[in-house]
XYZ file of C-alpha atoms in Angstrom:
570
model
C -60.814 -16.076 74.803
C -57.953 -15.929 76.295
C -55.666 -17.716 73.588
C -58.128 -15.994 70.942
C -57.214 -12.583 72.452
C -53.070 -13.422 72.606
C -53.177 -14.612 69.364
C -54.833 -11.799 68.071
C -52.732 -9.127 69.825
C -49.585 -10.973 69.099
C -50.545 -10.594 65.231
C -52.084 -7.249 65.043
C -48.248 -5.750 66.422
C -46.740 -7.489 64.561
C -48.289 -6.800 61.890
C -48.161 -2.679 63.247
C -44.755 -3.144 63.765
C -44.832 -2.168 67.019
C -42.480 -5.662 68.105
C -38.597 -5.580 68.336
C -38.233 -7.776 65.806
C -39.502 -6.789 63.106
C -37.069 -3.834 62.489
C -34.278 -5.163 64.035
C -31.036 -3.739 65.797
C -30.002 -1.595 62.444
C -33.133 0.467 62.340
C -34.357 3.340 62.900
C -37.507 3.492 65.481
C -40.068 4.619 63.432
C -40.766 8.785 64.905
C -37.627 8.886 67.062
C -36.484 11.990 65.677
C -39.532 13.491 67.146
C -43.143 15.161 65.087
C -41.172 13.360 61.983
C -38.215 11.457 61.188
C -35.792 13.811 59.293
C -35.199 13.076 55.373
C -32.167 11.903 55.521
C -31.108 10.680 58.994
C -27.291 8.504 58.810
C -27.835 4.570 58.829
C -26.540 3.983 62.873
C -24.581 1.269 64.120
C -24.728 -0.502 67.140
C -20.617 -0.239 66.472
C -17.567 -1.968 67.519
C -15.778 -1.987 70.702
C -12.353 -0.284 71.066
C -9.951 -2.316 72.489
C -7.758 -2.096 75.952
C -4.961 -0.707 74.440
C -6.336 2.573 72.881
C -8.288 3.977 74.848
C -5.255 4.892 77.214
C -3.959 6.929 73.669
C -2.733 10.064 73.825
C -6.112 12.718 72.270
C -4.708 15.787 70.909
C -8.158 16.136 69.422
C -11.085 15.113 70.801
C -13.281 12.959 68.292
C -16.645 13.148 67.375
C -18.284 9.243 67.603
C -20.535 7.586 64.527
C -24.622 7.661 64.811
C -25.557 4.516 67.280
C -28.261 2.487 68.314
C -28.090 1.699 72.342
C -30.510 -1.156 73.282
C -31.315 0.042 76.494
C -29.538 -2.012 79.483
C -31.751 -4.813 81.212
C -31.353 -1.887 84.613
C -32.386 0.882 82.252
C -35.504 -1.023 81.140
C -36.405 -1.329 84.502
C -36.249 2.008 84.995
C -38.080 2.871 82.267
C -40.607 0.938 82.715
C -41.601 1.697 86.555
C -41.000 5.672 85.887
C -44.223 4.963 82.997
C -46.093 3.476 85.451
C -45.084 5.543 88.662
C -48.426 5.238 89.883
C -49.262 2.191 90.261
C -44.848 2.047 91.742
C -46.067 4.270 94.483
C -48.888 2.895 95.225
C -47.167 -0.576 95.791
C -47.043 -2.217 93.049
C -43.832 -4.150 92.812
C -42.729 -4.409 89.231
C -39.260 -6.425 90.238
C -40.073 -9.742 89.927
C -41.980 -9.468 86.507
C -38.199 -7.894 85.269
C -37.086 -11.355 83.259
C -34.141 -9.614 80.533
C -31.294 -11.434 82.206
C -28.082 -9.882 82.294
C -26.280 -7.929 80.046
C -23.117 -9.258 77.724
C -19.840 -8.275 78.780
C -17.736 -6.590 76.198
C -14.150 -6.916 75.687
C -13.423 -4.011 77.728
C -15.490 -5.835 80.261
C -18.200 -2.953 79.913
C -22.395 -3.688 80.340
C -23.221 -0.372 78.358
C -21.036 -1.020 75.077
C -23.705 -0.708 72.092
C -21.285 -3.215 69.996
C -23.112 -6.318 72.636
C -26.447 -5.012 73.520
C -28.082 -6.321 70.566
C -31.868 -8.666 70.595
C -31.049 -12.008 70.168
C -33.262 -14.882 69.933
C -32.948 -15.289 73.877
C -33.300 -10.935 74.372
C -36.440 -11.189 72.370
C -38.790 -13.422 74.371
C -37.095 -12.213 78.012
C -38.330 -8.827 76.482
C -41.453 -10.520 75.402
C -41.947 -11.984 78.483
C -41.315 -9.511 80.560
C -44.123 -7.026 78.515
C -46.397 -9.759 79.285
C -45.677 -9.481 82.822
C -46.495 -5.662 83.224
C -49.116 -5.229 80.776
C -51.057 -8.023 83.030
C -50.080 -6.594 86.604
C -50.729 -2.910 85.108
C -53.883 -3.218 83.918
C -55.549 -5.795 86.681
C -59.139 -5.102 87.610
C -57.821 -3.485 90.915
C -54.826 -1.790 89.501
C -56.026 -0.189 86.383
C -58.171 2.458 88.198
C -54.998 4.247 89.685
C -53.558 4.614 87.036
C -56.386 5.339 84.555
C -59.579 6.720 86.549
C -61.603 6.734 83.453
C -61.680 3.338 82.820
C -63.918 2.919 85.980
C -66.369 4.204 83.429
C -69.599 2.209 82.774
C -68.402 1.760 79.298
C -64.889 3.551 78.919
C -63.859 4.728 75.348
C -61.511 5.695 72.246
C -60.813 8.437 74.246
C -60.036 6.695 77.645
C -57.579 4.223 75.757
C -55.756 7.390 74.356
C -55.251 8.338 77.317
C -53.477 5.863 78.598
C -51.789 5.405 75.584
C -50.363 8.988 75.189
C -48.549 8.721 79.022
C -47.681 5.736 78.848
C -45.624 6.102 75.194
C -44.700 9.593 75.845
C -42.869 8.056 78.849
C -41.977 4.409 77.683
C -40.365 6.059 74.087
C -38.911 8.757 76.297
C -40.530 11.590 73.873
C -44.487 12.143 72.443
C -45.737 9.499 69.708
C -46.587 10.970 66.562
C -49.690 10.927 64.978
C -49.829 7.717 63.674
C -48.077 5.501 66.876
C -51.238 7.088 68.487
C -53.955 6.023 65.527
C -52.211 2.952 65.178
C -51.951 1.010 69.099
C -55.319 2.869 69.181
C -56.454 1.117 66.461
C -54.876 -2.312 67.761
C -56.578 -1.264 70.839
C -59.996 -0.533 69.764
C -59.053 -4.562 67.679
C -58.832 -6.530 70.727
C -61.286 -4.241 72.741
C -64.189 -5.171 70.305
C -63.057 -9.538 70.531
C -62.408 -9.174 74.586
C -63.150 -6.065 76.935
C -61.721 -2.786 77.848
C -58.698 -3.559 79.721
C -57.270 -7.118 77.475
C -57.278 -3.851 74.913
C -55.206 -2.011 76.704
C -53.097 -5.122 77.638
C -51.594 -6.497 74.832
C -51.435 -2.841 73.090
C -49.460 -1.671 76.329
C -47.478 -5.386 75.937
C -46.681 -4.087 72.327
C -45.258 -0.905 73.125
C -42.988 -2.616 75.968
C -41.920 -3.602 72.787
C -41.986 -1.755 70.109
C -38.147 -0.633 69.277
C -38.440 3.053 70.738
C -38.921 1.518 73.641
C -36.056 -0.667 73.536
C -33.636 1.994 71.571
C -31.388 4.471 72.956
C -30.683 6.921 69.224
C -27.965 8.984 68.780
C -28.312 9.391 64.928
C -29.332 12.974 65.200
C -29.698 15.687 61.951
C -27.134 16.950 59.008
C -25.933 19.955 60.916
C -22.733 20.517 57.852
C -19.539 20.013 57.602
C -19.947 16.392 57.468
C -21.634 16.268 61.173
C -24.764 15.559 62.433
C -26.480 17.499 65.780
C -28.727 15.158 67.956
C -32.285 16.018 68.701
C -33.155 17.515 71.968
C -34.590 14.993 73.419
C -31.720 12.307 71.828
C -29.354 14.766 74.316
C -32.046 14.689 77.584
C -32.054 11.308 77.160
C -28.614 10.251 76.803
C -27.788 12.523 79.822
C -30.487 10.418 82.140
C -29.483 7.390 81.028
C -25.533 7.579 80.673
C -25.325 9.821 83.912
C -29.341 8.536 86.138
C -29.044 5.350 85.033
C -33.356 6.033 83.889
C -35.798 8.112 81.696
C -35.015 11.627 81.374
C -37.669 13.766 83.465
C -40.563 16.147 81.954
C -38.544 18.650 82.902
C -35.838 17.744 81.412
C -37.127 16.882 78.223
C -38.531 20.342 78.604
C -35.530 22.025 79.269
C -34.145 20.580 76.405
C -36.904 21.197 74.269
C -35.632 24.982 75.062
C -32.587 24.471 73.707
C -30.387 24.800 77.369
C -28.637 21.293 76.915
C -27.008 23.007 74.360
C -24.502 25.413 76.462
C -21.746 22.772 77.822
C -21.911 24.190 80.953
C -25.683 22.916 81.804
C -25.299 19.789 80.176
C -22.227 19.636 83.070
C -23.917 20.846 85.774
C -27.357 18.192 84.948
C -24.787 15.017 84.714
C -23.286 16.679 87.913
C -26.833 16.806 89.879
C -28.129 13.390 88.161
C -25.182 11.646 89.131
C -26.113 12.617 92.686
C -29.211 10.300 92.870
C -29.339 7.204 93.899
C -29.897 6.345 90.003
C -26.561 7.867 89.316
C -25.061 6.279 92.288
C -25.784 2.777 90.673
C -24.287 4.079 87.606
C -20.998 4.925 89.308
C -20.897 1.811 90.805
C -21.979 -0.395 87.638
C -18.470 1.386 86.491
C -16.205 0.755 89.658
C -17.096 -2.779 89.817
C -17.049 -3.586 85.720
C -13.805 -1.339 84.915
C -11.837 -3.220 89.002
C -13.435 -6.360 88.701
C -13.786 -6.748 92.014
C -17.019 -8.445 92.620
C -15.022 -11.702 91.404
C -14.466 -12.498 94.922
C -18.360 -13.070 95.291
C -16.946 -16.389 93.450
C -14.486 -17.498 95.239
C -13.396 -20.287 98.117
C -10.946 -19.966 100.675
C -10.293 -22.183 104.147
C -11.413 -20.575 106.685
C -15.099 -21.694 107.646
C -16.621 -18.264 107.207
C -15.592 -17.042 103.866
C -18.566 -17.021 102.711
C -19.873 -14.178 105.096
C -16.816 -12.304 104.562
C -16.157 -12.420 101.541
C -19.786 -10.664 100.992
C -18.413 -8.383 102.785
C -15.319 -7.752 101.142
C -17.443 -6.715 98.244
C -19.572 -4.533 100.537
C -16.533 -2.249 101.768
C -15.642 -2.326 98.222
C -17.853 -0.778 97.385
C -18.321 2.194 100.194
C -14.616 2.338 100.011
C -14.735 3.491 96.282
C -18.169 6.141 97.106
C -16.816 7.471 99.937
C -13.454 7.985 97.974
C -14.798 9.127 94.481
C -18.572 10.462 95.550
C -18.662 11.503 98.882
C -15.317 13.391 98.786
C -15.010 13.899 95.498
C -11.460 12.242 95.013
C -9.684 11.364 91.902
C -7.142 8.833 90.837
C -4.502 9.673 92.788
C -7.093 9.710 95.753
C -8.420 6.114 94.904
C -5.107 4.456 94.648
C -4.073 5.620 97.820
C -6.518 6.738 100.286
C -4.720 5.830 103.536
C -8.307 4.728 104.978
C -11.005 1.827 104.466
C -14.302 1.601 105.586
C -15.312 -1.384 107.297
C -17.749 -3.347 109.655
C -17.108 -5.988 112.638
C -16.976 -8.671 110.393
C -14.140 -7.348 108.365
C -12.172 -5.701 111.195
C -12.523 -9.091 112.967
C -11.229 -10.783 109.706
C -8.106 -8.255 109.055
C -7.369 -7.661 112.388
C -7.640 -3.871 112.697
C -10.893 -1.696 113.116
C -12.744 -2.000 115.854
C -15.027 -4.590 115.767
C -17.060 -3.442 118.956
C -19.090 -0.924 117.111
C -22.338 -2.338 117.390
C -24.027 -4.816 114.715
C -22.329 -7.113 112.519
C -23.994 -4.955 109.790
C -22.687 -0.800 111.251
C -20.006 0.416 108.381
C -17.185 3.281 109.748
C -14.375 4.641 107.478
C -11.369 3.196 109.832
C -7.878 4.345 108.922
C -5.028 2.071 107.750
C -2.598 0.469 109.919
C 1.200 0.955 108.036
C 1.126 -3.245 107.188
C -2.473 -3.047 105.811
C -1.028 -1.454 102.143
C -3.388 1.798 100.432
C -5.969 2.029 98.794
C -7.742 0.587 95.943
C -5.381 -2.477 95.452
C -5.185 -3.512 99.066
C -9.087 -4.021 99.166
C -9.344 -7.354 100.221
C -12.063 -8.299 97.765
C -9.015 -7.389 94.935
C -6.753 -9.369 96.288
C -8.731 -11.868 97.444
C -10.641 -11.687 93.824
C -7.237 -12.263 92.222
C -5.551 -15.271 94.050
C -5.543 -18.927 93.920
C -7.707 -20.940 96.604
C -4.381 -21.674 98.164
C -1.677 -19.128 97.332
C -1.688 -15.595 96.227
C -1.749 -15.252 92.390
C 1.067 -12.646 90.882
C -0.198 -13.780 87.474
C -3.460 -12.479 88.332
C -3.400 -9.630 90.429
C -0.517 -8.169 87.845
C -2.656 -8.725 85.207
C -5.315 -6.955 87.120
C -2.840 -3.315 86.615
C -1.411 -3.722 83.447
C -4.928 -4.686 82.087
C -7.403 -2.097 83.797
C -5.133 -0.048 84.859
C -2.126 0.121 82.410
C -4.577 -0.197 79.674
C -2.140 -3.299 77.674
C -3.480 -5.981 75.355
C -3.959 -8.821 77.233
C -1.031 -11.259 75.016
C -2.645 -14.719 73.665
C -1.081 -17.278 75.313
C 0.149 -20.388 73.401
C -1.235 -23.360 72.816
C 0.670 -25.337 75.863
C 0.828 -23.770 79.238
C 2.420 -25.814 80.744
C 1.356 -25.946 84.965
C 2.752 -24.101 87.785
C 4.710 -26.005 90.239
C 1.952 -26.964 93.140
C 2.199 -24.036 96.832
C 4.905 -25.162 99.078
C 4.317 -24.086 102.064
C 7.744 -23.737 104.589
C 10.312 -24.702 101.263
C 9.652 -22.385 97.949
C 7.951 -18.307 98.081
C 4.917 -18.541 95.823
C 7.513 -15.658 94.096
C 10.361 -18.703 93.462
C 7.834 -20.305 92.435
C 6.703 -18.154 89.878
C 10.486 -17.561 88.452
C 11.347 -20.446 88.509
C 8.466 -21.509 85.961
C 7.735 -18.269 84.108
C 10.620 -15.893 83.780
C 13.003 -19.262 83.978
C 11.763 -20.616 80.765
C 11.443 -18.717 77.250
C 8.533 -19.155 76.081
C 6.233 -17.862 79.820
C 8.677 -14.688 80.021
C 7.593 -13.479 76.938
C 4.484 -12.478 78.033
C 5.211 -13.223 82.070
C 7.663 -10.296 81.985
C 4.939 -7.839 81.475
C 2.748 -8.535 84.629
C 4.445 -10.876 86.764
C 6.852 -8.295 88.229
C 4.123 -6.288 88.984
C 2.152 -8.303 90.973
C 5.269 -9.131 93.261
C 4.070 -5.986 95.276
C 1.068 -7.761 96.425
C 3.320 -10.414 97.932
C 2.588 -9.432 101.787
C -1.002 -10.289 101.169
C -2.240 -14.055 101.165
C -4.823 -15.154 98.909
C -7.670 -14.473 101.480
C -6.607 -10.807 101.135
C -5.026 -10.700 105.063
C -1.630 -9.194 105.865
C 0.911 -12.064 106.548
C 5.450 -10.626 107.466
C 6.028 -13.486 106.185
C 5.073 -17.184 104.242
C 5.149 -19.957 105.425
C 8.201 -18.775 107.794
C 10.438 -17.721 104.674
C 11.332 -13.856 104.232
C 8.949 -11.983 100.903
C 10.152 -10.261 98.366
C 7.427 -7.888 97.117
C 10.052 -5.404 95.144
C 9.022 -5.737 91.059
C 8.871 -3.816 87.844
C 6.530 -2.190 86.205
C 6.715 -2.512 81.855
C 5.120 -0.830 78.854
C 3.765 -3.218 76.725
C 6.608 -2.613 74.373
C 8.695 -3.617 77.345
C 10.228 -0.062 78.288
C 10.558 0.047 82.365
C 8.364 2.995 83.947
C 9.369 1.825 87.548
C 10.978 -0.277 89.992
C 8.851 -0.063 92.921
C 8.601 -2.315 96.744
C 5.613 -3.474 98.264
C 1.936 -2.629 97.257
C 2.180 1.006 98.802
C 5.130 1.822 96.640
C 3.757 -0.041 93.919
C 0.168 2.278 94.117
C 2.099 5.725 95.201
C 3.878 5.277 91.562
C 0.952 4.664 89.710
C -1.479 7.270 90.460
C 1.770 9.848 90.264
C 1.830 7.892 86.263
C -0.195 9.875 83.753
C -0.987 6.658 81.649
C -3.011 5.426 84.472
C -5.288 8.430 84.635
C -5.917 8.611 81.410
C -6.336 4.457 80.842
C -9.424 5.094 84.535
C -10.371 8.008 82.600
C -10.385 5.952 78.872
C -12.675 2.828 80.040
C -14.963 5.498 81.667
C -15.568 7.351 78.256
C -16.689 3.669 76.639
C -18.174 3.267 79.721
C -20.619 6.649 79.087
C -20.381 7.133 75.190
C -21.461 2.793 75.087
C -17.739 2.429 73.288
C -18.400 4.860 71.655
C -18.746 3.101 68.323
C -15.057 1.972 68.178
C -14.395 5.582 68.624
C -11.897 6.661 70.992
C -11.028 9.504 72.133
C -13.905 11.300 72.865
C -13.370 13.888 75.580
C -9.584 14.932 75.081
C -9.205 17.743 77.385
C -11.464 16.356 79.366
C -9.145 13.243 80.078
C -6.180 15.854 80.072
C -8.219 17.525 83.295
C -8.266 14.060 85.119
C -4.508 13.319 83.963
C -3.309 17.137 85.481
C -5.631 16.383 88.525
C -8.273 19.131 87.986
C -10.752 17.424 87.827
C -11.709 14.773 90.370
C -13.946 11.155 89.173
C -16.709 11.937 89.926
C -15.756 15.853 87.903
C -14.469 14.244 85.583
C -17.337 12.311 84.592
C -19.752 14.457 85.120
C -17.184 16.585 82.556
C -17.827 13.837 79.416
C -21.078 16.032 78.499
C -19.514 18.762 77.978
C -17.732 16.870 75.243
C -18.681 17.624 71.314
C -19.597 13.769 71.088
C -22.050 14.015 73.302
C -24.111 16.278 71.101
C -22.733 15.575 67.280
C -22.101 12.816 65.494
C -19.595 12.065 63.048
C -20.990 11.366 59.033
C -20.411 7.294 58.800
């Protein structure tokens, strides 16, 4: 009976167009415009990825993104499912182990929200199907279904009972009420399967189909024609974008109601909603995700180093940076300058002992405290152990890796392609040559290598007072350290000279290009890559550059941009 019910469920779901593979990623999900499909919606695209070097470009005016379909990221899918079955989650059902959708593919910008890479290929379709079936089975179990659907306890629950669940869960999953056609199709699906098995089995496979629907899997940002070659997003599209972009999950009923009442047409109201969402637990996770993907600090977790306890230390370094960013950006409302030059960090006893400063006797190893950095410990984000150790080699620091981080992620320069044959750098020679000497002899003295390395090695030399473990060193195995360097633009123009990491951080913080670069990355993150279009929030970006907005307020202000509620003609 079980096998027959499964086959029937999948067949009916396919015939009804309920599964994600029926319409494909380029189609508009049925009914996604509200009560009915718009007469002539613009063709939507999953978009293309903007390149790094376009993110910090001067923006004379704000542009509009093209219409987009954005597949839910794995975390967004999980949050949506959990919200749809909130009564069971509140009653203690842990759905987390049932989510089988793998980590989201990162775009060329290393951003996991990019619509151009969030597609439904064969592997993702299988993962979604596995997740949908597992969740549907769990929520319709005999001991759980009554919590979700009290009328299921009746001796012979009828179509009206099934329709109640289909309507309520459908509205939560699709972020809008089901159309009459959708409700009728899902009810017919349930009736057909239940007639061959039982009421709960019919609900299980109907819910499994709904959990794979394009209307569940995709966020639409398409809109309706409003003249002048622009399209206005529907109220539920705007509410959905706000909720996912700034809260990490689906819109609440209250937010959808405010959108339907026209409250989100006001840019200031959208900014206020975005700020409120960013300060929730889900919003803080969104901000944390952005900084993980922009600064790439979690890469240290895969690094190995000589200290026996480095496995413990490297996880603590990741936690330190996450807490540091939360303190500066979320708690203090700091801007780009604060992020790069803050004279504090957050340490627990493990890291205090490892770094050699801060109190290591403040209680259990899990205790964290804001600590003032000593003069030798650097300042801001670039002095974080995760950044320093995560951009180094097992036996030595790496001016190239550290310089590239600044060159790409903070100056928004495109990394040049390496030549076909790259010579190996001379092995570390403690007490004989400094790291700087080895890199200058291998890169600066080699004309082929220097064409590229002149752009980032000189930046990386500023980090040389910190070894491959992220700890300060006054000298390198007895040899004096030269931490001076020069930052250059992509065209070779000198931006500034510096001496040491604090000086480098201060001068980067004062450079408008750095604030514009971070702002461009954040814009691409929030707008899902923007369909390849940059400059989606020119006024807001300028306020970040001028220091009139902190990073948190800048993120919220992106909701005020015209591109948050409009799309250009494709």
